[in-house]
Structures are given as structure tokens and as C-alpha cells.
PDB file of C-alpha atoms and ligand atoms in Angstrom:
ATOM      1  CA  MET R 229      -4.248  28.006  -5.360  1.00 94.00           C
ATOM      2  CA  LYS R 230      -6.161  24.551  -5.106  1.00 96.00           C
ATOM      3  CA  ILE R 231      -4.232  22.854  -2.430  1.00 98.00           C
ATOM      4  CA  LEU R 232      -4.979  18.446  -1.563  1.00 98.00           C
ATOM      5  CA  PHE R 233      -3.604  17.014   1.691  1.00 98.00           C
ATOM      6  CA  LEU R 234      -2.077  13.396   1.400  1.00 98.00           C
ATOM      7  CA  GLY R 235      -1.601  11.798   5.111  1.00 98.00           C
ATOM      8  CA  PRO R 236      -2.683   8.800   7.319  1.00 97.00           C
ATOM      9  CA  PRO R 237      -5.365   9.762  10.151  1.00 96.00           C
ATOM     10  CA  GLY R 238      -3.467  11.319  12.834  1.00 94.00           C
ATOM     11  CA  ALA R 239      -0.912  12.825  10.354  1.00 96.00           C
ATOM     12  CA  GLY R 240      -2.193  16.375  10.880  1.00 95.00           C
ATOM     13  CA  LYS R 241      -4.048  17.303   7.991  1.00 96.00           C
ATOM     14  CA  GLY R 242      -6.305  19.086   9.611  1.00 93.00           C
ATOM     15  CA  THR R 243      -4.069  21.214  11.561  1.00 92.00           C
ATOM     16  CA  GLN R 244      -1.958  22.268   9.087  1.00 97.00           C
ATOM     17  CA  SER R 245      -4.560  22.606   6.158  1.00 97.00           C
ATOM     18  CA  LYS R 246      -6.997  25.187   8.788  1.00 95.00           C
ATOM     19  CA  LEU R 247      -3.590  27.541   9.103  1.00 96.00           C
ATOM     20  CA  ILE R 248      -2.570  27.365   4.602  1.00 97.00           C
ATOM     21  CA  ALA R 249      -6.694  27.345   4.016  1.00 97.00           C
ATOM     22  CA  GLU R 250      -6.607  30.798   7.259  1.00 96.00           C
ATOM     23  CA  LYS R 251      -3.281  31.898   5.989  1.00 96.00           C
ATOM     24  CA  PHE R 252      -4.755  32.719   2.313  1.00 95.00           C
ATOM     25  CA  GLY R 253      -8.699  32.862   2.571  1.00 94.00           C
ATOM     26  CA  LEU R 254      -8.925  29.670   0.867  1.00 95.00           C
ATOM     27  CA  CYS R 255     -11.492  28.264   1.384  1.00 96.00           C
ATOM     28  CA  HIS R 256     -11.301  24.747   3.702  1.00 96.00           C
ATOM     29  CA  ILE R 257     -12.840  20.841   2.139  1.00 97.00           C
ATOM     30  CA  ALA R 258     -12.861  18.464   5.074  1.00 96.00           C
ATOM     31  CA  PRO R 259     -15.616  15.512   4.525  1.00 96.00           C
ATOM     32  CA  GLY R 260     -14.481  14.071   7.788  1.00 95.00           C
ATOM     33  CA  ASP R 261     -15.741  17.780   9.499  1.00 93.00           C
ATOM     34  CA  MET R 262     -18.908  18.382   6.915  1.00 94.00           C
ATOM     35  CA  PHE R 263     -19.775  14.157   8.637  1.00 95.00           C
ATOM     36  CA  ARG R 264     -19.457  15.342  11.837  1.00 93.00           C
ATOM     37  CA  GLN R 265     -20.897  18.081  11.919  1.00 92.00           C
ATOM     38  CA  GLU R 266     -23.598  16.474   9.766  1.00 95.00           C
ATOM     39  CA  VAL R 267     -24.184  13.201  13.292  1.00 94.00           C
ATOM     40  CA  LYS R 268     -23.697  15.923  16.301  1.00 92.00           C
ATOM     41  CA  ALA R 269     -26.973  17.778  14.392  1.00 94.00           C
ATOM     42  CA  GLY R 270     -28.680  14.220  13.550  1.00 97.00           C
ATOM     43  CA  THR R 271     -29.619  14.895  10.316  1.00 97.00           C
ATOM     44  CA  GLU R 272     -30.232  11.621   7.701  1.00 97.00           C
ATOM     45  CA  LEU R 273     -26.892  11.097   6.158  1.00 96.00           C
ATOM     46  CA  GLY R 274     -25.692  12.020  10.189  1.00 97.00           C
ATOM     47  CA  LYS R 275     -27.167   8.795  10.945  1.00 97.00           C
ATOM     48  CA  LEU R 276     -25.852   6.815   7.977  1.00 96.00           C
ATOM     49  CA  VAL R 277     -22.584   7.485   8.423  1.00 97.00           C
ATOM     50  CA  GLU R 278     -22.479   7.299  12.353  1.00 96.00           C
ATOM     51  CA  GLY R 279     -21.321   3.993  12.525  1.00 95.00           C
ATOM     52  CA  ILE R 280     -19.127   3.441   9.491  1.00 97.00           C
ATOM     53  CA  MET R 281     -17.637   6.479  11.074  1.00 96.00           C
ATOM     54  CA  ALA R 282     -17.623   4.782  13.900  1.00 94.00           C
ATOM     55  CA  ARG R 283     -15.809   1.742  12.682  1.00 95.00           C
ATOM     56  CA  GLY R 284     -13.125   3.156  10.816  1.00 95.00           C
ATOM     57  CA  GLU R 285     -14.484   2.226   8.032  1.00 97.00           C
ATOM     58  CA  LEU R 286     -14.901   4.880   4.580  1.00 97.00           C
ATOM     59  CA  VAL R 287     -18.519   6.360   4.259  1.00 97.00           C
ATOM     60  CA  PRO R 288     -18.738   4.892  -0.081  1.00 97.00           C
ATOM     61  CA  ASP R 289     -17.923   7.328  -2.675  1.00 98.00           C
ATOM     62  CA  ASP R 290     -21.669   7.894  -4.252  1.00 96.00           C
ATOM     63  CA  ILE R 291     -22.618  10.353  -0.776  1.00 96.00           C
ATOM     64  CA  THR R 292     -18.563  11.562   0.045  1.00 97.00           C
ATOM     65  CA  LEU R 293     -18.895  13.072  -3.742  1.00 96.00           C
ATOM     66  CA  LYS R 294     -21.524  14.180  -3.298  1.00 94.00           C
ATOM     67  CA  VAL R 295     -20.857  16.594  -0.578  1.00 93.00           C
ATOM     68  CA  ILE R 296     -17.745  17.745  -1.654  1.00 94.00           C
ATOM     69  CA  GLU R 297     -18.780  18.530  -5.283  1.00 92.00           C
ATOM     70  CA  LYS R 298     -21.007  21.518  -2.889  1.00 88.00           C
ATOM     71  CA  ARG R 299     -18.146  22.346  -1.897  1.00 91.00           C
ATOM     72  CA  LEU R 300     -15.692  22.764  -4.505  1.00 91.00           C
ATOM     73  CA  PHE R 301     -18.332  25.053  -6.689  1.00 88.00           C
ATOM     74  CA  ALA R 302     -19.436  26.739  -3.541  1.00 89.00           C
ATOM     75  CA  GLU R 303     -19.162  30.863  -3.840  1.00 89.00           C
ATOM     76  CA  GLU R 304     -16.222  30.485  -1.010  1.00 89.00           C
ATOM     77  CA  ALA R 305     -13.506  28.023  -3.281  1.00 89.00           C
ATOM     78  CA  ARG R 306     -13.554  30.342  -5.862  1.00 87.00           C
ATOM     79  CA  LYS R 307     -10.130  31.891  -4.490  1.00 89.00           C
ATOM     80  CA  GLY R 308      -8.523  28.552  -3.967  1.00 94.00           C
ATOM     81  CA  PHE R 309      -9.118  25.402  -1.390  1.00 96.00           C
ATOM     82  CA  VAL R 310      -7.682  23.115   0.792  1.00 98.00           C
ATOM     83  CA  LEU R 311      -8.563  19.561   0.608  1.00 98.00           C
ATOM     84  CA  ASP R 312      -8.360  17.932   3.840  1.00 98.00           C
ATOM     85  CA  GLY R 313      -9.368  14.203   3.368  1.00 95.00           C
ATOM     86  CA  PHE R 314     -10.510  13.690   0.070  1.00 97.00           C
ATOM     87  CA  PRO R 315      -9.586  12.484  -2.268  1.00 98.00           C
ATOM     88  CA  ARG R 316      -9.731   8.474  -0.212  1.00 98.00           C
ATOM     89  CA  ASN R 317      -9.698   6.787  -3.016  1.00 98.00           C
ATOM     90  CA  ILE R 318      -8.050   6.192  -6.672  1.00 98.00           C
ATOM     91  CA  ALA R 319     -11.870   6.188  -7.616  1.00 98.00           C
ATOM     92  CA  GLN R 320     -12.522   8.857  -5.184  1.00 98.00           C
ATOM     93  CA  ALA R 321      -8.989  10.959  -7.483  1.00 98.00           C
ATOM     94  CA  ARG R 322     -10.828   9.919 -10.760  1.00 97.00           C
ATOM     95  CA  ALA R 323     -13.882  11.342  -9.848  1.00 96.00           C
ATOM     96  CA  LEU R 324     -12.544  14.848  -8.271  1.00 96.00           C
ATOM     97  CA  ASP R 325     -10.308  15.291 -11.606  1.00 96.00           C
ATOM     98  CA  ALA R 326     -13.075  14.517 -13.834  1.00 94.00           C
ATOM     99  CA  LEU R 327     -14.084  17.565 -11.951  1.00 92.00           C
ATOM    100  CA  LEU R 328     -11.996  19.637 -11.544  1.00 92.00           C
ATOM    101  CA  GLU R 329     -11.609  19.429 -15.779  1.00 90.00           C
ATOM    102  CA  LYS R 330     -15.163  20.746 -16.236  1.00 82.00           C
ATOM    103  CA  SER R 331     -13.422  24.223 -14.738  1.00 78.00           C
ATOM    104  CA  GLY R 332     -10.048  23.514 -16.902  1.00 81.00           C
ATOM    105  CA  GLU R 333      -7.783  23.975 -13.749  1.00 84.00           C
ATOM    106  CA  GLY R 334      -6.361  20.669 -11.728  1.00 92.00           C
ATOM    107  CA  LEU R 335      -4.194  20.206  -8.358  1.00 96.00           C
ATOM    108  CA  ASP R 336      -1.895  22.801  -8.058  1.00 96.00           C
ATOM    109  CA  LEU R 337       0.122  20.819  -4.979  1.00 98.00           C
ATOM    110  CA  VAL R 338      -0.857  17.795  -3.099  1.00 98.00           C
ATOM    111  CA  ILE R 339       0.890  17.592   0.319  1.00 98.00           C
ATOM    112  CA  ASN R 340       1.621  14.462   1.381  1.00 98.00           C
ATOM    113  CA  LEU R 341       2.680  14.559   5.987  1.00 98.00           C
ATOM    114  CA  VAL R 342       4.720  11.567   7.125  1.00 98.00           C
ATOM    115  CA  VAL R 343       4.615   9.957  10.543  1.00 98.00           C
ATOM    116  CA  PRO R 344       5.092   7.081  11.991  1.00 97.00           C
ATOM    117  CA  GLU R 345       2.481   4.502  13.298  1.00 96.00           C
ATOM    118  CA  ASP R 346       4.117   4.960  16.477  1.00 95.00           C
ATOM    119  CA  GLU R 347       3.239   8.493  16.652  1.00 96.00           C
ATOM    120  CA  LEU R 348      -0.393   8.100  15.297  1.00 96.00           C
ATOM    121  CA  LEU R 349      -1.567   5.885  17.837  1.00 95.00           C
ATOM    122  CA  GLU R 350      -0.414   8.069  20.353  1.00 95.00           C
ATOM    123  CA  ARG R 351      -1.702  11.072  19.148  1.00 94.00           C
ATOM    124  CA  ALA R 352      -4.914   9.517  18.602  1.00 95.00           C
ATOM    125  CA  ARG R 353      -4.312   8.898  22.314  1.00 95.00           C
ATOM    126  CA  THR R 354      -4.198  12.057  23.122  1.00 96.00           C
ATOM    127  CA  ARG R 355      -6.241  13.709  20.560  1.00 95.00           C
ATOM    128  CA  ARG R 356      -8.978  15.533  22.940  1.00 95.00           C
ATOM    129  CA  VAL R 357     -11.606  17.809  20.054  1.00 93.00           C
ATOM    130  CA  CYS R 358     -14.103  20.411  21.215  1.00 94.00           C
ATOM    131  CA  SER R 359     -17.942  19.024  21.421  1.00 91.00           C
ATOM    132  CA  VAL R 360     -18.763  22.661  20.283  1.00 91.00           C
ATOM    133  CA  CYS R 361     -16.294  24.380  17.993  1.00 89.00           C
ATOM    134  CA  GLY R 362     -14.746  20.926  17.406  1.00 86.00           C
ATOM    135  CA  LYS R 363     -10.961  22.363  18.164  1.00 87.00           C
ATOM    136  CA  PRO R 364      -8.286  20.119  18.571  1.00 87.00           C
ATOM    137  CA  TYR R 365      -6.149  19.753  21.748  1.00 90.00           C
ATOM    138  CA  ASN R 366      -3.059  17.002  21.864  1.00 91.00           C
ATOM    139  CA  LEU R 367      -3.441  16.965  25.796  1.00 94.00           C
ATOM    140  CA  ARG R 368       0.281  15.862  25.904  1.00 91.00           C
ATOM    141  CA  LEU R 369       2.119  18.930  23.658  1.00 87.00           C
ATOM    142  CA  ASP R 370      -1.136  21.477  23.389  1.00 85.00           C
ATOM    143  CA  PRO R 371      -3.114  20.806  26.266  1.00 94.00           C
ATOM    144  CA  PRO R 372      -6.166  23.243  26.848  1.00 96.00           C
ATOM    145  CA  LYS R 373      -5.672  26.288  29.390  1.00 97.00           C
ATOM    146  CA  THR R 374      -8.437  24.447  31.702  1.00 96.00           C
ATOM    147  CA  PRO R 375      -8.580  20.700  32.323  1.00 95.00           C
ATOM    148  CA  GLY R 376     -11.383  19.243  30.166  1.00 96.00           C
ATOM    149  CA  LYS R 377     -12.680  22.669  28.268  1.00 97.00           C
ATOM    150  CA  CYS R 378     -11.801  24.665  25.169  1.00 97.00           C
ATOM    151  CA  ASP R 379      -9.933  27.266  24.872  1.00 97.00           C
ATOM    152  CA  VAL R 380     -11.416  29.164  22.669  1.00 96.00           C
ATOM    153  CA  CYS R 381     -15.631  28.484  22.790  1.00 96.00           C
ATOM    154  CA  GLY R 382     -15.031  26.559  26.975  1.00 96.00           C
ATOM    155  CA  GLY R 383     -17.334  24.347  25.237  1.00 96.00           C
ATOM    156  CA  ASP R 384     -16.661  20.195  27.148  1.00 97.00           C
ATOM    157  CA  LEU R 385     -13.055  19.078  25.489  1.00 97.00           C
ATOM    158  CA  ILE R 386     -14.177  14.838  24.255  1.00 95.00           C
ATOM    159  CA  THR R 387     -12.441  12.366  22.512  1.00 95.00           C
ATOM    160  CA  ARG R 388     -13.334  11.159  18.828  1.00 91.00           C
ATOM    161  CA  LYS R 389     -15.879   7.784  18.873  1.00 90.00           C
ATOM    162  CA  ASP R 390     -12.986   6.546  16.167  1.00 93.00           C
ATOM    163  CA  ASP R 391      -9.803   7.303  18.244  1.00 95.00           C
ATOM    164  CA  ARG R 392     -10.691   4.061  20.169  1.00 93.00           C
ATOM    165  CA  GLU R 393      -7.237   2.451  19.970  1.00 92.00           C
ATOM    166  CA  GLU R 394      -9.140  -0.742  17.929  1.00 94.00           C
ATOM    167  CA  THR R 395     -10.795   1.802  15.737  1.00 95.00           C
ATOM    168  CA  VAL R 396      -7.205   3.840  15.034  1.00 95.00           C
ATOM    169  CA  LYS R 397      -6.158   1.010  14.133  1.00 95.00           C
ATOM    170  CA  GLU R 398      -8.596  -0.162  11.718  1.00 96.00           C
ATOM    171  CA  ARG R 399      -8.326   3.313   9.759  1.00 96.00           C
ATOM    172  CA  LEU R 400      -4.881   2.912   9.483  1.00 97.00           C
ATOM    173  CA  ARG R 401      -5.462  -0.974   8.247  1.00 97.00           C
ATOM    174  CA  VAL R 402      -7.817   1.620   5.360  1.00 97.00           C
ATOM    175  CA  TYR R 403      -5.508   4.205   4.691  1.00 98.00           C
ATOM    176  CA  ASN R 404      -2.592   1.834   4.168  1.00 97.00           C
ATOM    177  CA  GLU R 405      -4.776   0.374   1.534  1.00 98.00           C
ATOM    178  CA  SER R 406      -6.658   2.143  -0.273  1.00 98.00           C
ATOM    179  CA  THR R 407      -5.343   5.970   0.969  1.00 98.00           C
ATOM    180  CA  ARG R 408      -1.831   5.008   0.949  1.00 97.00           C
ATOM    181  CA  PRO R 409      -1.563   4.740  -3.394  1.00 98.00           C
ATOM    182  CA  LEU R 410      -3.050   8.129  -3.989  1.00 98.00           C
ATOM    183  CA  VAL R 411       0.199   9.490  -3.167  1.00 98.00           C
ATOM    184  CA  GLN R 412       2.010   7.749  -5.997  1.00 98.00           C
ATOM    185  CA  TYR R 413      -1.153   8.823  -8.700  1.00 98.00           C
ATOM    186  CA  TYR R 414      -0.159  12.449  -7.491  1.00 98.00           C
ATOM    187  CA  ALA R 415       3.764  11.598  -7.988  1.00 97.00           C
ATOM    188  CA  GLU R 416       2.870   9.777 -11.719  1.00 97.00           C
ATOM    189  CA  LYS R 417       1.284  14.035 -12.186  1.00 96.00           C
ATOM    190  CA  GLY R 418       4.583  15.898 -10.303  1.00 96.00           C
ATOM    191  CA  ILE R 419       2.829  17.716  -8.323  1.00 97.00           C
ATOM    192  CA  VAL R 420       2.795  15.627  -5.111  1.00 98.00           C
ATOM    193  CA  VAL R 421       5.487  16.779  -1.724  1.00 98.00           C
ATOM    194  CA  SER R 422       6.248  14.753   0.862  1.00 98.00           C
ATOM    195  CA  ILE R 423       6.931  16.139   4.384  1.00 98.00           C
ATOM    196  CA  ASP R 424       8.273  14.811   7.662  1.00 97.00           C
ATOM    197  CA  GLY R 425       4.418  15.461   9.439  1.00 97.00           C
ATOM    198  CA  ARG R 426       6.584  14.138  13.613  1.00 96.00           C
ATOM    199  CA  GLU R 427       8.292  17.693  13.520  1.00 94.00           C
ATOM    200  CA  ASP R 428       6.381  20.359  15.660  1.00 92.00           C
ATOM    201  CA  VAL R 429       3.302  22.347  14.301  1.00 93.00           C
ATOM    202  CA  GLY R 430       4.745  25.458  13.563  1.00 95.00           C
ATOM    203  CA  THR R 431       7.841  23.575  11.604  1.00 97.00           C
ATOM    204  CA  VAL R 432       6.066  21.974   9.207  1.00 98.00           C
ATOM    205  CA  PHE R 433       3.796  25.029   8.940  1.00 98.00           C
ATOM    206  CA  SER R 434       6.906  26.643   7.209  1.00 97.00           C
ATOM    207  CA  HIS R 435       7.752  23.675   5.535  1.00 98.00           C
ATOM    208  CA  ILE R 436       4.911  23.479   3.504  1.00 98.00           C
ATOM    209  CA  LEU R 437       4.197  27.340   3.363  1.00 97.00           C
ATOM    210  CA  GLU R 438       8.321  27.052   1.561  1.00 96.00           C
ATOM    211  CA  GLU R 439       7.000  24.317  -0.719  1.00 96.00           C
ATOM    212  CA  ILE R 440       3.784  26.735  -1.849  1.00 96.00           C
ATOM    213  CA  THR R 441       6.364  29.670  -2.679  1.00 95.00           C
ATOM    214  CA  ARG R 442       9.008  27.442  -4.244  1.00 94.00           C
ATOM    215  CA  LYS R 443       5.261  26.887  -6.749  1.00 92.00           C
ATOM    216  CA  GLY R 444       4.702  29.855  -7.019  1.00 91.00           C
ATOM    217  CA  LEU R 445       1.700  29.619  -5.526  1.00 91.00           C
ATOM    218  CA  VAL R 446       2.335  32.317  -3.318  1.00 86.00           C
ATOM    219  CA  PRO R 447      -0.183  35.089  -4.363  1.00 78.00           C
ATOM    220  CA  GLU R 448       1.613  38.901  -4.671  1.00 70.00           C
ATOM    221  CA  GLU R 449      -0.495  40.672  -2.409  1.00 69.00           C
ATOM    222  CA  ALA R 450      -0.423  36.937   0.608  1.00 66.00           C
ATOM    223  CA  VAL R 451       3.878  37.944   0.316  1.00 60.00           C
TER     224      VAL R 451
HETATM  225  P1  AP5 Z 838     -11.082  12.591   8.462  1.00 93.59           P
HETATM  226  O1  AP5 Z 838     -11.813  13.364   9.788  1.00 93.59           O
HETATM  227  O2  AP5 Z 838     -10.484  13.455   7.539  1.00 93.59           O
HETATM  228  O3  AP5 Z 838      -9.697  12.241   9.993  1.00 93.59           O
HETATM  229  P2  AP5 Z 838      -8.484  11.330   9.553  1.00 93.59           P
HETATM  230  O4  AP5 Z 838      -8.337  11.588   8.337  1.00 93.59           O
HETATM  231  O5  AP5 Z 838      -8.724   9.973   9.809  1.00 93.59           O
HETATM  232  O6  AP5 Z 838      -7.387  12.449   9.537  1.00 93.59           O
HETATM  233  P3  AP5 Z 838      -7.592  12.918  11.507  1.00 93.59           P
HETATM  234  O7  AP5 Z 838      -7.851  13.948  11.720  1.00 93.59           O
HETATM  235  O8  AP5 Z 838      -7.188  12.004  12.462  1.00 93.59           O
HETATM  236  O9  AP5 Z 838      -6.029  13.292  11.619  1.00 93.59           O
HETATM  237  P4  AP5 Z 838      -5.215  14.078  10.873  1.00 93.59           P
HETATM  238  O10 AP5 Z 838      -4.313  14.072  10.071  1.00 93.59           O
HETATM  239  O11 AP5 Z 838      -6.162  15.204   9.843  1.00 93.59           O
HETATM  240  O12 AP5 Z 838      -4.983  15.011  12.249  1.00 93.59           O
HETATM  241  P5  AP5 Z 838      -5.456  16.861  12.822  1.00 93.59           P
HETATM  242  O13 AP5 Z 838      -4.427  17.608  11.911  1.00 93.59           O
HETATM  243  O14 AP5 Z 838      -6.562  16.551  13.378  1.00 93.59           O
HETATM  244  O15 AP5 Z 838     -11.966  10.837   8.632  1.00 93.59           O
HETATM  245  C1  AP5 Z 838     -12.905  10.832   9.394  1.00 93.59           C
HETATM  246  C2  AP5 Z 838     -13.625   9.851   8.893  1.00 93.59           C
HETATM  247  O16 AP5 Z 838     -14.486  10.232   7.541  1.00 93.59           O
HETATM  248  C3  AP5 Z 838     -13.488   8.483   8.280  1.00 93.59           C
HETATM  249  O17 AP5 Z 838     -12.322   7.610   8.451  1.00 93.59           O
HETATM  250  C4  AP5 Z 838     -14.710   8.655   7.357  1.00 93.59           C
HETATM  251  O18 AP5 Z 838     -15.248   6.578   8.067  1.00 93.59           O
HETATM  252  C5  AP5 Z 838     -15.320   9.137   6.790  1.00 93.59           C
HETATM  253  N1  AP5 Z 838     -14.186  10.209   5.369  1.00 93.59           N
HETATM  254  C6  AP5 Z 838     -14.059  11.183   5.842  1.00 93.59           C
HETATM  255  N2  AP5 Z 838     -13.411  11.442   4.878  1.00 93.59           N
HETATM  256  C7  AP5 Z 838     -14.277  11.005   3.905  1.00 93.59           C
HETATM  257  C8  AP5 Z 838     -14.216  10.507   2.192  1.00 93.59           C
HETATM  258  N3  AP5 Z 838     -12.835  11.049   0.836  1.00 93.59           N
HETATM  259  N4  AP5 Z 838     -14.342   9.299   1.775  1.00 93.59           N
HETATM  260  C9  AP5 Z 838     -15.191   8.197   2.645  1.00 93.59           C
HETATM  261  N5  AP5 Z 838     -15.143   8.439   4.122  1.00 93.59           N
HETATM  262  C10 AP5 Z 838     -14.508   9.614   4.302  1.00 93.59           C
HETATM  263  O19 AP5 Z 838      -4.253  15.350  14.155  1.00 93.59           O
HETATM  264  C11 AP5 Z 838      -3.971  14.658  14.746  1.00 93.59           C
HETATM  265  C12 AP5 Z 838      -3.563  15.087  15.998  1.00 93.59           C
HETATM  266  O20 AP5 Z 838      -2.340  15.147  16.259  1.00 93.59           O
HETATM  267  C13 AP5 Z 838      -4.387  16.538  17.287  1.00 93.59           C
HETATM  268  O21 AP5 Z 838      -4.768  15.591  18.245  1.00 93.59           O
HETATM  269  C14 AP5 Z 838      -3.832  17.551  16.832  1.00 93.59           C
HETATM  270  O22 AP5 Z 838      -3.354  18.269  17.984  1.00 93.59           O
HETATM  271  C15 AP5 Z 838      -2.408  16.772  16.770  1.00 93.59           C
HETATM  272  N6  AP5 Z 838      -0.908  17.271  16.017  1.00 93.59           N
HETATM  273  C16 AP5 Z 838      -0.753  17.550  14.983  1.00 93.59           C
HETATM  274  N7  AP5 Z 838      -0.030  18.507  14.590  1.00 93.59           N
HETATM  275  C17 AP5 Z 838       1.634  17.814  15.458  1.00 93.59           C
HETATM  276  C18 AP5 Z 838       2.185  18.022  15.399  1.00 93.59           C
HETATM  277  N8  AP5 Z 838       2.945  18.585  14.626  1.00 93.59           N
HETATM  278  N9  AP5 Z 838       2.965  17.609  16.216  1.00 93.59           N
HETATM  279  C19 AP5 Z 838       2.241  16.725  17.037  1.00 93.59           C
HETATM  280  N10 AP5 Z 838       0.677  16.692  17.322  1.00 93.59           N
HETATM  281  C20 AP5 Z 838       0.303  16.933  15.807  1.00 93.59           C
END
């Protein structure tokens, strides 16, 4: 199963794609998470992308593609993968098509999460992430049991640098200019489904599962 999540910043791509990957034992591939890990580890790549991400801009395509290609053909992706945050422009989508052509199998389904801008800004304002394991929280709807501490590992909760209001607005501008055209790109291939991402996490998840089932993608052992 090869699934791709599209949607603006804060639409719930990370939340839902991780749930789907977990349910079906798929490899979760998210360049945003990978870049944040590099920044945290202080690697050369991390130093290169830190400022770009903090400004809400896209990391150059050649760097992003190198990171993605490694994961796409790794052993843990053999059963399938869920792409979260890649591709983000038409050039990346064409590069992905070319990579998948090598394996003879294209994407099965593209889930486009739709959430209005005022809700996206509110989600960014109230998001905190664990500084140790990266688990996201929403202070309004899904607060940690102990304020400021991760439920899973006890790590300190922090605000992502790119969740400052000005940066979120820039990320939304970049999304509208570069990433939104991908909805049409995949609609022309007949594989995109739009889902209302305003509902609660469980409801959105069940709508995504319905689409996966409708497409006949559920492996027999998971039924
Ligand atoms: P990335 O990490 O991919 O960020 P993003 O796409 O901007 O998305 P977010 O992580 O903000 O939101 P999300 O849609 O995953 O929502 P989430 O589930 O977290 O990218 C960061 C940066 O990396 C980019 O700006 C760029 O610089 C670089 N980058 C990444 N990919 C790249 C690429 N391909 N090319 C070049 N550069 C790239 O949820 C958000 C919040 O809402 C959370 O608090 C969550 O708890 C809450 N929430 C989730 N679902 C719901 C719900 N149904 N109801 C209420 N709250 C919800």
C-alpha cells in the first residue's frame, strides 16, 4: 500500500499518517520530521535546513529528494509506505513518479485533508511537541496529563519554531503557491480523495479507513 497525505500546515497529516502507518505496518516517511531530527542532532544537514524551516520556506528539492529516496527504498518500506509532507511541489511530484516507475508501482491513494485557515492558525497556536520523542499535543483538545510534560516519555513540551504566527502565515502562502496545485495533479491521475479534516481525530481516521477500504487496499490479514 502506497499512500500520500496532502494538506496545509496543521491539517492533521502527521497525526493521521502515523495512525495509518501503525495500523497497517507501513513505513512512515515525513521529511519534516527527518529534518527536525537533523536540526536537533546538530548535523551538517540540520544546520543547512534550520533557518529555512524557521522562515517557513521549502528546503531545496535536491536535498529533500536525497533524504526521501533513501527511505523509499529502505527494507522497512517494502510492505508499503505513507508519505507525509512529500511531495510539496510539482517538481517533487514528478521526481517521485520517476522514482516509483523504477519499482513499477505507483501511488495507490492520495488523501487531501481540508481545513479552513482560521482553524489551521488556531491549531498552530495551541500545538506543543515533545522535545524528546516529538509527540504532538493540542492544548485545547488533547492536552498532556501533566502540564508541560509528555505523557509518553516525560520530556518537556515546546513550541515548534515554525509555529509562530508570522511563520505559519508564510507556510500557508507557500502551501497555496507550491503545494495546493498537487491536488489537481493527482486528481488528473484519478487517485485523490478530499476529506474534511475539521472533525475530531477519530472521525477523520475512520473516514480515511473507509476510503482505503473502498479502494480495495486493505490487506487480507488486516480484515
Ligand atoms: P512539516 O513537518 O511537514 O510541516 P507541515 O506540512 O507544515 O505540517 P504540520 O506538521 O504543521 O501539520 P500536519 O498537517 O502534519 O498536522 P499535525 O498532525 O501535526 O514540514 C515542516 C518544514 O519542513 C516545512 O515548512 C519545510 O521547511 C520542510 N519540509 C518538509 N517537507 C518538505 C518537502 N517535501 N520539501 C521541502 N521542504 C520540506 O497536527 C497539527 C496540530 O493539530 C497538532 O497539535 C495536532 O494535535 C492537532 N490536530 C490534528 N488533527 C486534529 C483534528 N482532527 N482536530 C483538532 N486538532 C487536530
